[in-house]
Structures are given as C-alpha cells and as structure tokens.
Short mmCIF file of C-alpha atoms and ligand atoms in Angstrom, two decimals:
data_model
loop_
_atom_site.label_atom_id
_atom_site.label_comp_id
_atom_site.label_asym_id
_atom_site.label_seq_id
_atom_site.Cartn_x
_atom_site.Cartn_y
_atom_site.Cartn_z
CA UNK A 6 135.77 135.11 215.41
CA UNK A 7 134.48 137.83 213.12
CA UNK A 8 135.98 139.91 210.66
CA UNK A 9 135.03 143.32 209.39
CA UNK A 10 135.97 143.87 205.84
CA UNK A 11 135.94 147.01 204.45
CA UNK A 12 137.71 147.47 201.27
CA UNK A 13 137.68 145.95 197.83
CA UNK A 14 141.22 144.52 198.43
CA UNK A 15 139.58 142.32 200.83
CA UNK A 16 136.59 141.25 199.16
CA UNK A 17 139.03 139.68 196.43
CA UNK A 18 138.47 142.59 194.67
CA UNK A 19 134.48 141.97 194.11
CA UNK A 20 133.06 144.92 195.76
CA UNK A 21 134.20 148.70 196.57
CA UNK A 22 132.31 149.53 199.89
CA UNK A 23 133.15 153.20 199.73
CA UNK A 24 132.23 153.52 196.02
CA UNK A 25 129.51 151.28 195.71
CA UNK A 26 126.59 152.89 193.77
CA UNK A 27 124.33 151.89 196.99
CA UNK A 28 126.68 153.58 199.75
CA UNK A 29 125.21 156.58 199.77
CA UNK A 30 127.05 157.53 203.22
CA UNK A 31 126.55 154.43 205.09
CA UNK A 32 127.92 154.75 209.15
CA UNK A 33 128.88 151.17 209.01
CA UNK A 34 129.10 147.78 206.72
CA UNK A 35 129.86 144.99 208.78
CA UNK A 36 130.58 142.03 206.85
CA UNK A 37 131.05 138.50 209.20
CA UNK A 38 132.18 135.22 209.09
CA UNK A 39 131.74 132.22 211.32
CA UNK A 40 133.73 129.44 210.23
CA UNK A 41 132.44 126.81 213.11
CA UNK A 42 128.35 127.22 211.46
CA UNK A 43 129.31 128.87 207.78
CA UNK A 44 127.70 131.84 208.75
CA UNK A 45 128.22 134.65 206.13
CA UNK A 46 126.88 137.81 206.63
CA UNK A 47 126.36 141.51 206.37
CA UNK A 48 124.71 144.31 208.37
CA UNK A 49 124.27 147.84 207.15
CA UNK A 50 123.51 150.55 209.52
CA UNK A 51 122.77 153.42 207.24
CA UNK A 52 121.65 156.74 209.29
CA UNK A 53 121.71 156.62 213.49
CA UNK A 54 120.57 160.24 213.75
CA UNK A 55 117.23 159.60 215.22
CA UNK A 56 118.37 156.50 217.05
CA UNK A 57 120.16 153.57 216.79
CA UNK A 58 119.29 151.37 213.30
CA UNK A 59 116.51 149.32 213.33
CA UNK A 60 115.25 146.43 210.78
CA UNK A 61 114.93 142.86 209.76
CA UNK A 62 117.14 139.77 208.78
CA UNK A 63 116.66 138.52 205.97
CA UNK A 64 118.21 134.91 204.67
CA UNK A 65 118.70 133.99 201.18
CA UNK A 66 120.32 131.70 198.68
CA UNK A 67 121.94 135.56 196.79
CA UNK A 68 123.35 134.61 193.38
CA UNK A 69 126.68 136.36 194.48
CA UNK A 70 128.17 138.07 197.45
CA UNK A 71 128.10 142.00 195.28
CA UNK A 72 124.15 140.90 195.28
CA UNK A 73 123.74 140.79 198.91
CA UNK A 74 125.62 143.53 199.69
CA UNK A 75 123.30 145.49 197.22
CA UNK A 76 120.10 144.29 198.74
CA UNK A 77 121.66 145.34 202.15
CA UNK A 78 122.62 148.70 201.40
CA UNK A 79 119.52 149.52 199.49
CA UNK A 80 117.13 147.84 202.48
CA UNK A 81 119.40 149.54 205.28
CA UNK A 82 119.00 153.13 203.64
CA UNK A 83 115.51 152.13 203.15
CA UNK A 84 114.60 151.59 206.89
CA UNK A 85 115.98 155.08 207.94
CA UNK A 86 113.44 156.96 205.39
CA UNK A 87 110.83 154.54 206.84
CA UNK A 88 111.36 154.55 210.46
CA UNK A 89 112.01 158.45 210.27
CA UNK A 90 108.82 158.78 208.39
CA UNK A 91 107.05 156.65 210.59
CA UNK A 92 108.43 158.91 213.76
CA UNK A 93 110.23 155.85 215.44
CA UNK A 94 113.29 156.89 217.79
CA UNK A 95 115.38 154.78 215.56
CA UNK A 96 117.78 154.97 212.60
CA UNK A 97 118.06 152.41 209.81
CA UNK A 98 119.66 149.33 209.48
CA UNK A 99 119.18 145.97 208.21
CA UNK A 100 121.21 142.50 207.79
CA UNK A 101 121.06 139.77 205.39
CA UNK A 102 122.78 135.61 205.46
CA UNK A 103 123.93 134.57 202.50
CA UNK A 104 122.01 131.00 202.42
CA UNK A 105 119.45 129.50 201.48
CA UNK A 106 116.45 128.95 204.38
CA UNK A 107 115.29 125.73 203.54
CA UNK A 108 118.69 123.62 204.20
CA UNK A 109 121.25 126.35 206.05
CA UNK A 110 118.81 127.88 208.77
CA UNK A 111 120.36 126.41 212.52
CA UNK A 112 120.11 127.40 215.65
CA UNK A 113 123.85 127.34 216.02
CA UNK A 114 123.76 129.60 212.44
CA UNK A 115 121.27 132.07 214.57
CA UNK A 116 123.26 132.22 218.07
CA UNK A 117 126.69 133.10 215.53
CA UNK A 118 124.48 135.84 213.78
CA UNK A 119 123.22 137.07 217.07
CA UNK A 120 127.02 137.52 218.31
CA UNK A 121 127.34 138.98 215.01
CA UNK A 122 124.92 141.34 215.85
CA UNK A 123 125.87 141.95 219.24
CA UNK A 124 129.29 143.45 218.38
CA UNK A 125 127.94 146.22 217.39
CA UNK A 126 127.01 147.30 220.91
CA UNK A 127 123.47 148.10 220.10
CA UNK A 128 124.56 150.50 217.32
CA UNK A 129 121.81 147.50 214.69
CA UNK A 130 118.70 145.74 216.34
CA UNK A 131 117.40 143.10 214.13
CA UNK A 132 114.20 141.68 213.86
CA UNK A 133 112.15 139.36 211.23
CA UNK A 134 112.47 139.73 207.78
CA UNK A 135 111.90 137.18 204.87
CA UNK A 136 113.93 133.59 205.46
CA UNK A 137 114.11 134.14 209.27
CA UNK A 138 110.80 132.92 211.51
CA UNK A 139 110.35 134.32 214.27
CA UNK A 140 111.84 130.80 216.28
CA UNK A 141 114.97 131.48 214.66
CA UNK A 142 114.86 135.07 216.21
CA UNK A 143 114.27 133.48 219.71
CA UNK A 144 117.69 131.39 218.73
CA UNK A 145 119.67 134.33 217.86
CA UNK A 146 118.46 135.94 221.39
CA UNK A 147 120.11 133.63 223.09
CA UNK A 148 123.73 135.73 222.17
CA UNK A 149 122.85 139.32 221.93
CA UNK A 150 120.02 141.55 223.61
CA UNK A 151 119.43 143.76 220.00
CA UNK A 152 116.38 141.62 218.70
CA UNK A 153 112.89 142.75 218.73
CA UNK A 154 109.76 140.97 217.09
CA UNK A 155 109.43 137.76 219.93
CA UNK A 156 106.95 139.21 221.33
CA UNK A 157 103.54 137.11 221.73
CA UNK A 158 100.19 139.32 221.89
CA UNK A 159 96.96 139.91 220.62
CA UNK A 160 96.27 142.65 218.18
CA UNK A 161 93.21 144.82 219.42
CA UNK A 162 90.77 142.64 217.05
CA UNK A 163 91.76 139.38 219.18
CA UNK A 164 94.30 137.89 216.40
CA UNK A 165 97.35 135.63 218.17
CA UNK A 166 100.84 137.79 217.42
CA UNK A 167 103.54 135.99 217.84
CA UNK A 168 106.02 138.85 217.13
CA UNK A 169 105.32 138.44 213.37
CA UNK A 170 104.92 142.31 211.86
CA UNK A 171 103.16 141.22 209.10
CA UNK A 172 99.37 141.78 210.90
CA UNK A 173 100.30 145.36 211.84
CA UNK A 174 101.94 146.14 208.20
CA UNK A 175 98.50 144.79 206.68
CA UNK A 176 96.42 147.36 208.92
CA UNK A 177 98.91 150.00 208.02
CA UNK A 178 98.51 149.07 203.73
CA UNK A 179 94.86 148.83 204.37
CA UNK A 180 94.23 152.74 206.13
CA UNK A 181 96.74 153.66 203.52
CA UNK A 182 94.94 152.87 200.57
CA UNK A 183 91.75 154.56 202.14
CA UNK A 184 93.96 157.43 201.70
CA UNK A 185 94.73 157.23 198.77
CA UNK A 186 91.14 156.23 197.92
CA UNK A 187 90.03 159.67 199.90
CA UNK A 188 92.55 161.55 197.77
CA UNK A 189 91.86 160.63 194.27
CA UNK A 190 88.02 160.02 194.71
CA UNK A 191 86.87 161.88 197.36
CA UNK A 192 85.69 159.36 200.18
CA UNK A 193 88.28 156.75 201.59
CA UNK A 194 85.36 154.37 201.53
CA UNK A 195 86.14 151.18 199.76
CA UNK A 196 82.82 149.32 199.18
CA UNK A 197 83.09 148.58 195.14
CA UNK A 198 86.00 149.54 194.27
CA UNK A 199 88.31 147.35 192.70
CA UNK A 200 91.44 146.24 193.98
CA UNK A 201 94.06 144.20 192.53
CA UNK A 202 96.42 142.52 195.00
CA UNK A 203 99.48 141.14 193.69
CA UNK A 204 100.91 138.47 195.99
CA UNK A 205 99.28 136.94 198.74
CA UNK A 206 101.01 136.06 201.58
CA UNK A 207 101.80 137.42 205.22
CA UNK A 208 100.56 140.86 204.19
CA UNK A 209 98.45 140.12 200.77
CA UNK A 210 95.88 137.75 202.33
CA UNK A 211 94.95 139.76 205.31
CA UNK A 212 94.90 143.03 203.18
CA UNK A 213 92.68 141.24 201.17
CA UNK A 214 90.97 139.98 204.19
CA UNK A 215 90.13 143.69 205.61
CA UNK A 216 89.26 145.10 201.81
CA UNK A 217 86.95 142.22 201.79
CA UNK A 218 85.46 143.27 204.91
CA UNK A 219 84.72 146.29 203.75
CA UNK A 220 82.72 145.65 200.76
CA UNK A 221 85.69 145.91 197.66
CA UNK A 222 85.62 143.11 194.76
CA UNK A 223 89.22 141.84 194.75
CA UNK A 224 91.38 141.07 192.04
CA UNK A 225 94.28 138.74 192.79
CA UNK A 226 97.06 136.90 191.76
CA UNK A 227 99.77 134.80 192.88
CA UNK A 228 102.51 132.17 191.78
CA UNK A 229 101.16 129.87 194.62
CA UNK A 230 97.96 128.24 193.30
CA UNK A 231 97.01 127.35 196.80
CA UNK A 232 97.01 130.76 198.41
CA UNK A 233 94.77 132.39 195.13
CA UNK A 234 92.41 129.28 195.93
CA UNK A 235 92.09 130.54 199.08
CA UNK A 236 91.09 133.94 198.81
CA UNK A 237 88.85 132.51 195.53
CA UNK A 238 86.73 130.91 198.25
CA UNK A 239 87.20 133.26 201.30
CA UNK A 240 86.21 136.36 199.47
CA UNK A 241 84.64 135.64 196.28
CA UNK A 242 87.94 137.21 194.82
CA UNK A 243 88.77 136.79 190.57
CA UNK A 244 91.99 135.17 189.72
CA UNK A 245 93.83 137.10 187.44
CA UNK A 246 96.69 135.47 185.54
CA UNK A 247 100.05 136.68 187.16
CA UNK A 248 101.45 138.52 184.06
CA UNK A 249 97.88 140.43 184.05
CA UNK A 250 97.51 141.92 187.91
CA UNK A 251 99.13 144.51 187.21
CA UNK A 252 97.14 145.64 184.04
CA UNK A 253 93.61 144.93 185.72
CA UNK A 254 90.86 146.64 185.36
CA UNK A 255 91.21 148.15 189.13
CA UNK A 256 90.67 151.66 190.67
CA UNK A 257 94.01 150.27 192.78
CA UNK A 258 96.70 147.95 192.14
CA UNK A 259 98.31 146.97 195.23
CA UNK A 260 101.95 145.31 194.73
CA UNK A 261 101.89 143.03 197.55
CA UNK A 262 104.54 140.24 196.58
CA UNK A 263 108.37 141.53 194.99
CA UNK A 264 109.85 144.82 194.62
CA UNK A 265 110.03 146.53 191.10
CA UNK A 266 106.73 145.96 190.36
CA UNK A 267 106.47 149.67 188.66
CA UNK A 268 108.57 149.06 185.70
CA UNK A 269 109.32 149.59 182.25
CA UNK A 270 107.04 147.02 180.83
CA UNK A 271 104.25 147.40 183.76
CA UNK A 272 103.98 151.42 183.67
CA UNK A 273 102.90 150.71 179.92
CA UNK A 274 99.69 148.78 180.82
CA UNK A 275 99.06 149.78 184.11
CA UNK A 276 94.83 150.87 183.89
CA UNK A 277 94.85 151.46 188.39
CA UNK A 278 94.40 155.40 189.42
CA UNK A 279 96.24 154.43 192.18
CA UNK A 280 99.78 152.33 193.03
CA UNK A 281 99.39 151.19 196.77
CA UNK A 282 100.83 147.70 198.54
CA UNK A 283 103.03 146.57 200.97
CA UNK A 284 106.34 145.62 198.66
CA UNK A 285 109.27 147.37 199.24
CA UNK A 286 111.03 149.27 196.47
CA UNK A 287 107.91 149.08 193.88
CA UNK A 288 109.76 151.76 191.23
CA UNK A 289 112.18 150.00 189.63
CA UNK A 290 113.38 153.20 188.87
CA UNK A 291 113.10 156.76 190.19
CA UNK A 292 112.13 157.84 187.00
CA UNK A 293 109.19 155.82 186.89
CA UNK A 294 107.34 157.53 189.95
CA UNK A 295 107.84 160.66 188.33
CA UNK A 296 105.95 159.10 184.96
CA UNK A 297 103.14 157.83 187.17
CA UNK A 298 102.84 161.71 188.43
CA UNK A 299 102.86 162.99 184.84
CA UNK A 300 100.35 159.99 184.25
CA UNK A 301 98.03 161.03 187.08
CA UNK A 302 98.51 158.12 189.04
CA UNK A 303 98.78 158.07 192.76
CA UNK A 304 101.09 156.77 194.15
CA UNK A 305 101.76 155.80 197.73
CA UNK A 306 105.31 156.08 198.33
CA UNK A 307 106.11 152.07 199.71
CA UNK A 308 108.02 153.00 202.69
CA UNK A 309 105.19 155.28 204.49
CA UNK A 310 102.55 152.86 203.48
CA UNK A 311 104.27 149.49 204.66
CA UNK A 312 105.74 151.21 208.03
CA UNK A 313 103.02 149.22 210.39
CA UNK A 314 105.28 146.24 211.09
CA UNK A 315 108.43 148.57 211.94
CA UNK A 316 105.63 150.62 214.20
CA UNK A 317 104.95 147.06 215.75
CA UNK A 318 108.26 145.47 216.37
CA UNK A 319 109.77 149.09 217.37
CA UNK A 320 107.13 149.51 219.92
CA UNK A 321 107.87 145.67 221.33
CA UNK A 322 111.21 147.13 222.81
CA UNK A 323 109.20 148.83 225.53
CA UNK A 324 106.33 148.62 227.20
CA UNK A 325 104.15 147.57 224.91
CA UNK A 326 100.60 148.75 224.07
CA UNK A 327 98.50 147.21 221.32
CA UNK A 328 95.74 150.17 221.16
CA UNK A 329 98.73 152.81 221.21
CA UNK A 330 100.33 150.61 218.57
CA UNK A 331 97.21 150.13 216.46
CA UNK A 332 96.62 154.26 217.15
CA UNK A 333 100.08 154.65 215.48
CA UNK A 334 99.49 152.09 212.46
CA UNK A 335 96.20 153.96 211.52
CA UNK A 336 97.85 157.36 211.19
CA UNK A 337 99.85 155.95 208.15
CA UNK A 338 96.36 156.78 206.45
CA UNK A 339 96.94 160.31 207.47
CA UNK A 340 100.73 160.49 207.31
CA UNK A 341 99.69 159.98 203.69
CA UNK A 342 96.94 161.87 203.21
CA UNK A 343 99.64 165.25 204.47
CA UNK A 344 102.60 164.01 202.03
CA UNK A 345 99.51 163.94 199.26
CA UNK A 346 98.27 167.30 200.36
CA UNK A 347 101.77 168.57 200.19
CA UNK A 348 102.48 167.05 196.55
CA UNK A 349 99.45 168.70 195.05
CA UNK A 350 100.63 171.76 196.22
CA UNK A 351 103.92 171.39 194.48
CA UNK A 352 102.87 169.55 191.64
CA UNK A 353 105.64 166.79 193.06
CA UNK A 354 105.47 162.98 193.03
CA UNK A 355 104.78 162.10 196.34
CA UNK A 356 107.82 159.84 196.87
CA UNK A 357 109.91 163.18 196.15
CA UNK A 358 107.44 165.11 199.01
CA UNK A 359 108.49 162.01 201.60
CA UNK A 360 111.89 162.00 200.61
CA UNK A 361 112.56 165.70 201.69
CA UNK A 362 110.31 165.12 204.50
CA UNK A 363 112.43 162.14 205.98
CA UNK A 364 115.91 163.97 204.96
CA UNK A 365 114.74 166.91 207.13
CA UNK A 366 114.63 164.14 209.94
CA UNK A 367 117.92 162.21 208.94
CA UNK A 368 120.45 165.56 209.67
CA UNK A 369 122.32 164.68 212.54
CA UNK A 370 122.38 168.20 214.65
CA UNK A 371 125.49 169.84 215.06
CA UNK A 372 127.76 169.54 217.82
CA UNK A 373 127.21 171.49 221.00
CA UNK A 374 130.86 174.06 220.67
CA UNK A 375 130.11 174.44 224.25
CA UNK A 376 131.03 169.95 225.06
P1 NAD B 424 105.34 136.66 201.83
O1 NAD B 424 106.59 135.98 201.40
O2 NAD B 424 104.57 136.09 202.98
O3 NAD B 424 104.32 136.74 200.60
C1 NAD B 424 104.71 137.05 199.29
C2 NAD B 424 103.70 136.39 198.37
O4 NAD B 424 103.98 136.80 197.04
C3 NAD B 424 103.75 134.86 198.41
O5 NAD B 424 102.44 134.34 198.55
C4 NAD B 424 104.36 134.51 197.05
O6 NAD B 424 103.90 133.25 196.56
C5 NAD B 424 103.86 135.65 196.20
N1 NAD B 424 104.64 135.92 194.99
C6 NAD B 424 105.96 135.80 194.79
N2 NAD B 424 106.28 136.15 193.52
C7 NAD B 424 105.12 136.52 192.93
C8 NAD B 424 104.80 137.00 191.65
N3 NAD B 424 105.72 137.17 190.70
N4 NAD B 424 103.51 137.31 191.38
C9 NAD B 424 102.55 137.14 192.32
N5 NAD B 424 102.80 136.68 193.58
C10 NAD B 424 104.07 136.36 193.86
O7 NAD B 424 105.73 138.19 202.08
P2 NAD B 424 104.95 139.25 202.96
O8 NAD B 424 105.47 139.22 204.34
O9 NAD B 424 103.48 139.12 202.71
O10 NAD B 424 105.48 140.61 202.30
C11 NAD B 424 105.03 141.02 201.03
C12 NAD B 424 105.88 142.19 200.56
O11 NAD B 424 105.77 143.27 201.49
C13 NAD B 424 107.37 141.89 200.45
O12 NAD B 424 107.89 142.64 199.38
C14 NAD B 424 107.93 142.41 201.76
O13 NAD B 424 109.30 142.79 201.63
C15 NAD B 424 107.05 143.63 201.97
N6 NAD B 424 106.94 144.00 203.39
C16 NAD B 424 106.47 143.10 204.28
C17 NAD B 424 106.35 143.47 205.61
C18 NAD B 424 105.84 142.50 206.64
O14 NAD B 424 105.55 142.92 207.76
N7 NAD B 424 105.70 141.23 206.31
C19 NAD B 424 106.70 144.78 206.02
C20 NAD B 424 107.13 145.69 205.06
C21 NAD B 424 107.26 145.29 203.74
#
C-alpha cells in the first residue's frame, strides 16, 4: 500500500532527499501514500543513537510538498537535540500529513497513518503535535503499537491529562524562565517582573496562568481576541498589540505562539533581557542567537526549555509516575541554569553550549570488533 520514495527522480523532480539543505544525515525519510483515504505523508527519523525516534504528528494544509518535507526534517533533527538534552532513552523523529485539519482529519486517514507508522517496526513513535487531537491518536492506535500521549491522568496539582503534553511543557517553560530569571538577576523569583507572552494557547495560557500565580504583571498578545480577553480578566494581564509583544517593555519576552520569532526585524526592537517561551525554532537564523549574546540577552535555547511535554509523553510508554515526571520537568530549570553556567564560562551563546552538549549524546558508539 505504501511507497517509500527516496530520490528526486521520484518526487517529479521537486525535492533531492540526499541533498536537501535540511538532511543533515537523516537515518530514514519515509514518504507514504494511501490511495483508499488520500493520506500523504512523511516521517523523518533523524538520530536513533540513544533510542528509537520519538515525536509528534503534525497535520497541515503545507503550501507545497518541498514545504513539508522541510518542516519534517528540521522538526525530526530537532527532537533528537531535545530528547537527548532532556535525557530521554529516545532518538528523534517526527511526521507530518499534508492536509488541512479542519476538513481531511478521519479516522480511516489516522488508522492508514498508523500503518504508516507501523512499518517502521518501532524504529518512529508518534505522538500529538499541532492538527492531530489526541482522539485522532486513539484512531491511529488502532493499526500500530508506536503511539504515546493517550494516556489519561492527573498532573500532581489535580489538573485532568488526557495525554495532551501541553500541561507538562507549560511547567517545564515556567521553571525555565526562573532560570533564566536567577541567571540574569540574581533570584529566580518572579513577583514583578514583567513578562510578555506571545501567543496564548495550550502552553501560553497556563504559562501565564503559573507567572500569574506567582506575582508577575503579564504582557500578552494574541491573533485570537477571545483567548487575550481571557487572560485580560483572569490575570489582570495588558493587551499589547500583536506587532508590539515582542518590543514590550518586559524583563522577558516569552515566544509562545510560531517559530522565528527572533528575527531580523524583531532583534531590532527587542527591549526583554531575556528570550524564553515554548515555540520551537525562535531564531530565524543562527546568526541571530549569536547577536542576542553580543547584545547581552539571554537566551534560553527553545529545545531545553520546551522539553516538558516530550518528558511527559516519553514517560507514558512505561509505567508511569506523575511526581517522577513532574521531578523531571522541574530540572529543565536547572538543565538550564548548567548550559548558562557553562556559556559564561566560554563567553558562548547558550544554544551553541546545548548544541555540543546534545552532539556529545547523539555519537552512536562504535562497534564492538569483538561481535
Ligand atoms: P496552540 O496552537 O495551542 O497556541 C498557539 C497560540 O498562538 C494560539 O492561541 C494562536 O492564536 C496564537 N498565535 C498564532 N499566531 C500568532 C501571532 N502571530 N501572534 C500572537 N499569537 C499568535 O499551540 P501550543 O500547543 O500552545 O504551542 C505553542 C508553541 O509551543 C508552538 O510553537 C509549539 O510548536 C510549541 N511547543 C508546544 C508544545 C506542547 O506541548 N504543546 C511542546 C513543545 C513546543
């Protein structure tokens, strides 16, 4: 039923797998096709040395095939620095549909993604990422065993789980930001500081939620009128205009919604001491992590910070223990607080530091000569 491409030949020509600018040594790119549901899709299992790859599905309308395969590659690579940072037994990996949510999401679409999934022999578990609820993952577990995130719980504070990572990447952003608050003023404490949360949904409203809680003023923005209403009235927060969150006032601005939100235009105006959210890929560019260094802006490198949901859904493929997963989720604050330690030291943006730290972790060893 499924194919794997891999060459440019047969992607019409579109795409070179092997030379893409996003390869970047990739173990496998599994590209599949169901014609019975219209499933198109692609996993990416980027590094397997310190287990087999781990990450979400997501599902969305791409512009073009060479776009999906780009946000794949990038997101796959990204889970192995992330889950090796984060000290999971697991490699990265990651799979996208090409569809859009609203109108192409089925449960027949989800059992043919699942079998998708499922031949590759537990080499890729999937689990929730944006475009995919979590009933959608209980459809695609009907055809392969390599899901995670279904789990219902309670987090240690009583919430309801229902497998959705977003609670546990919230706690995560939230004892990361005290570290970053520890490192730049001296006290991780952050009663009156302001904090300017960009995008508020899964992850944005409970960060705000737990900053709230602990006495900051909140600055917030978000395209959804309803959501900024809502933390207007919950926590007394200011609405900022969206093309302004990033140049508030603020001793932190917290990306929270899309990646790229450090970029050429942003860096200009950005007034925070400190970069620190939940978004994946905030630096549009390398080069601008290296300019917030030079600017003396901290930065907390997105992949360490946002690693609470991986900790979460990771930990739901054993037995699992919500104060041993909360234990875990907390020690991004001091994860950070090492990799900021260790940047000082070397006068290195911290991203750089946690790079070299997860390569170190992402060298398969060498063959025993003796097997
Ligand atoms: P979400 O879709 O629930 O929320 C995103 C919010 O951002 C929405 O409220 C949306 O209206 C808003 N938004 C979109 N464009 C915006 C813009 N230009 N300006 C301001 N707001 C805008 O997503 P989420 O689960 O809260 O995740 C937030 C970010 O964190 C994403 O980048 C996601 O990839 C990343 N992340 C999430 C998790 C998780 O567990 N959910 C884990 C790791 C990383």
């Amino acid at each position: 039923m499924f194919r794997t491409l891999v060459s440019s030949k047969e992607t019409n020509g579109a795409v070179s797998i092997f030379q893409h600018p996003d390869f970047d040594g990739h173990e496998h790119v599994l590209f599949g096709h169901d014609a019975a549901t219209g499933l198109k899709a692609i996993v990416a299992v980027h590094n397997t040395a310190c287990g087999p790859g781990l990450g979400g599905l997501r599902m969305r309308d791409y512009a073009s095939e060479d776009e999906a395969l780009r946000d794949v590659l990038r997101l796959s690579r990204g889970m192995s620095y992330k889950n090796a940072m984060a000290g999971l037994a697991h490699g990265g990996g990651k799979a996208v549909i090409i569809g859009d949510p609203t109108t192409a999401r089925t449960p027949a679409l989800m059992r043919a993604m699942g079998r998708l999934v499922d031949s590759l022999g537990g080499r890729y578990i999937t689990a929730q990422d944006s475009g995919i609820r979590v009933q959608d993952l209980h459809a695609l577990s009907e055809t392969t065993a390599f899901v995670t995130g279904l789990r219902a719980s309670r987090t240690p504070d009583g919430e309801p789980r229902t497998g959705d990572p977003s609670p546990a990447t919230a706690v995560g952003v939230y004892h990361g930001i005290r570290a970053c608050l520890q490192q730049v003023f001296g006290s991780p404490d952050p009663a009156g500081r302001n904090i300017a949360i960009q995008g508020l949904g899964s992850v944005g409203f409970r960060l705000a939620a737990a900053l709230h809680g602990a006495g900051a003023r909140l600055l917030v923005a978000d395209i959804d009128a309803g959501r900024t209403r809502a933390v207007q009235e919950a926590f007394g927060a200011r609405v900022l205009p969206i093309a302004e969150i990033h140049a508030a006032a603020a001793d932190v601005y917290a990306p929270c919604a899309l990646g790229g939100a450090i970029n050429r235009d942003s860096i200009q105006t950005l007034q925070a001491r400190i970069v620190a959210g939940a978004a994946n890929n905030q630096l549009a560019r390398p080069e601008f992590g290296t300019a917030l260094h030079k600017a003396g802006i901290l930065y907390a490198p997105d992949y360490v910070i946002n690693a609470g949901g991986v900790i979460d859904v990771a930990a739901q493929l054993g037995d699992y223990d919500p104060a041993d997963v909360e234990r875990r989720v907390v020690a991004i604050g001091e994860t950070l607080g090492e990799i900021f330690r260790q940047a000082t030291l070397d006068d290195e943006p911290p991203e750089v530091v946690a790079d070299r730290l997860a390569e170190a972790r992402l060298v398969r060893p060498p063959p025993d000569p003796g097997r």
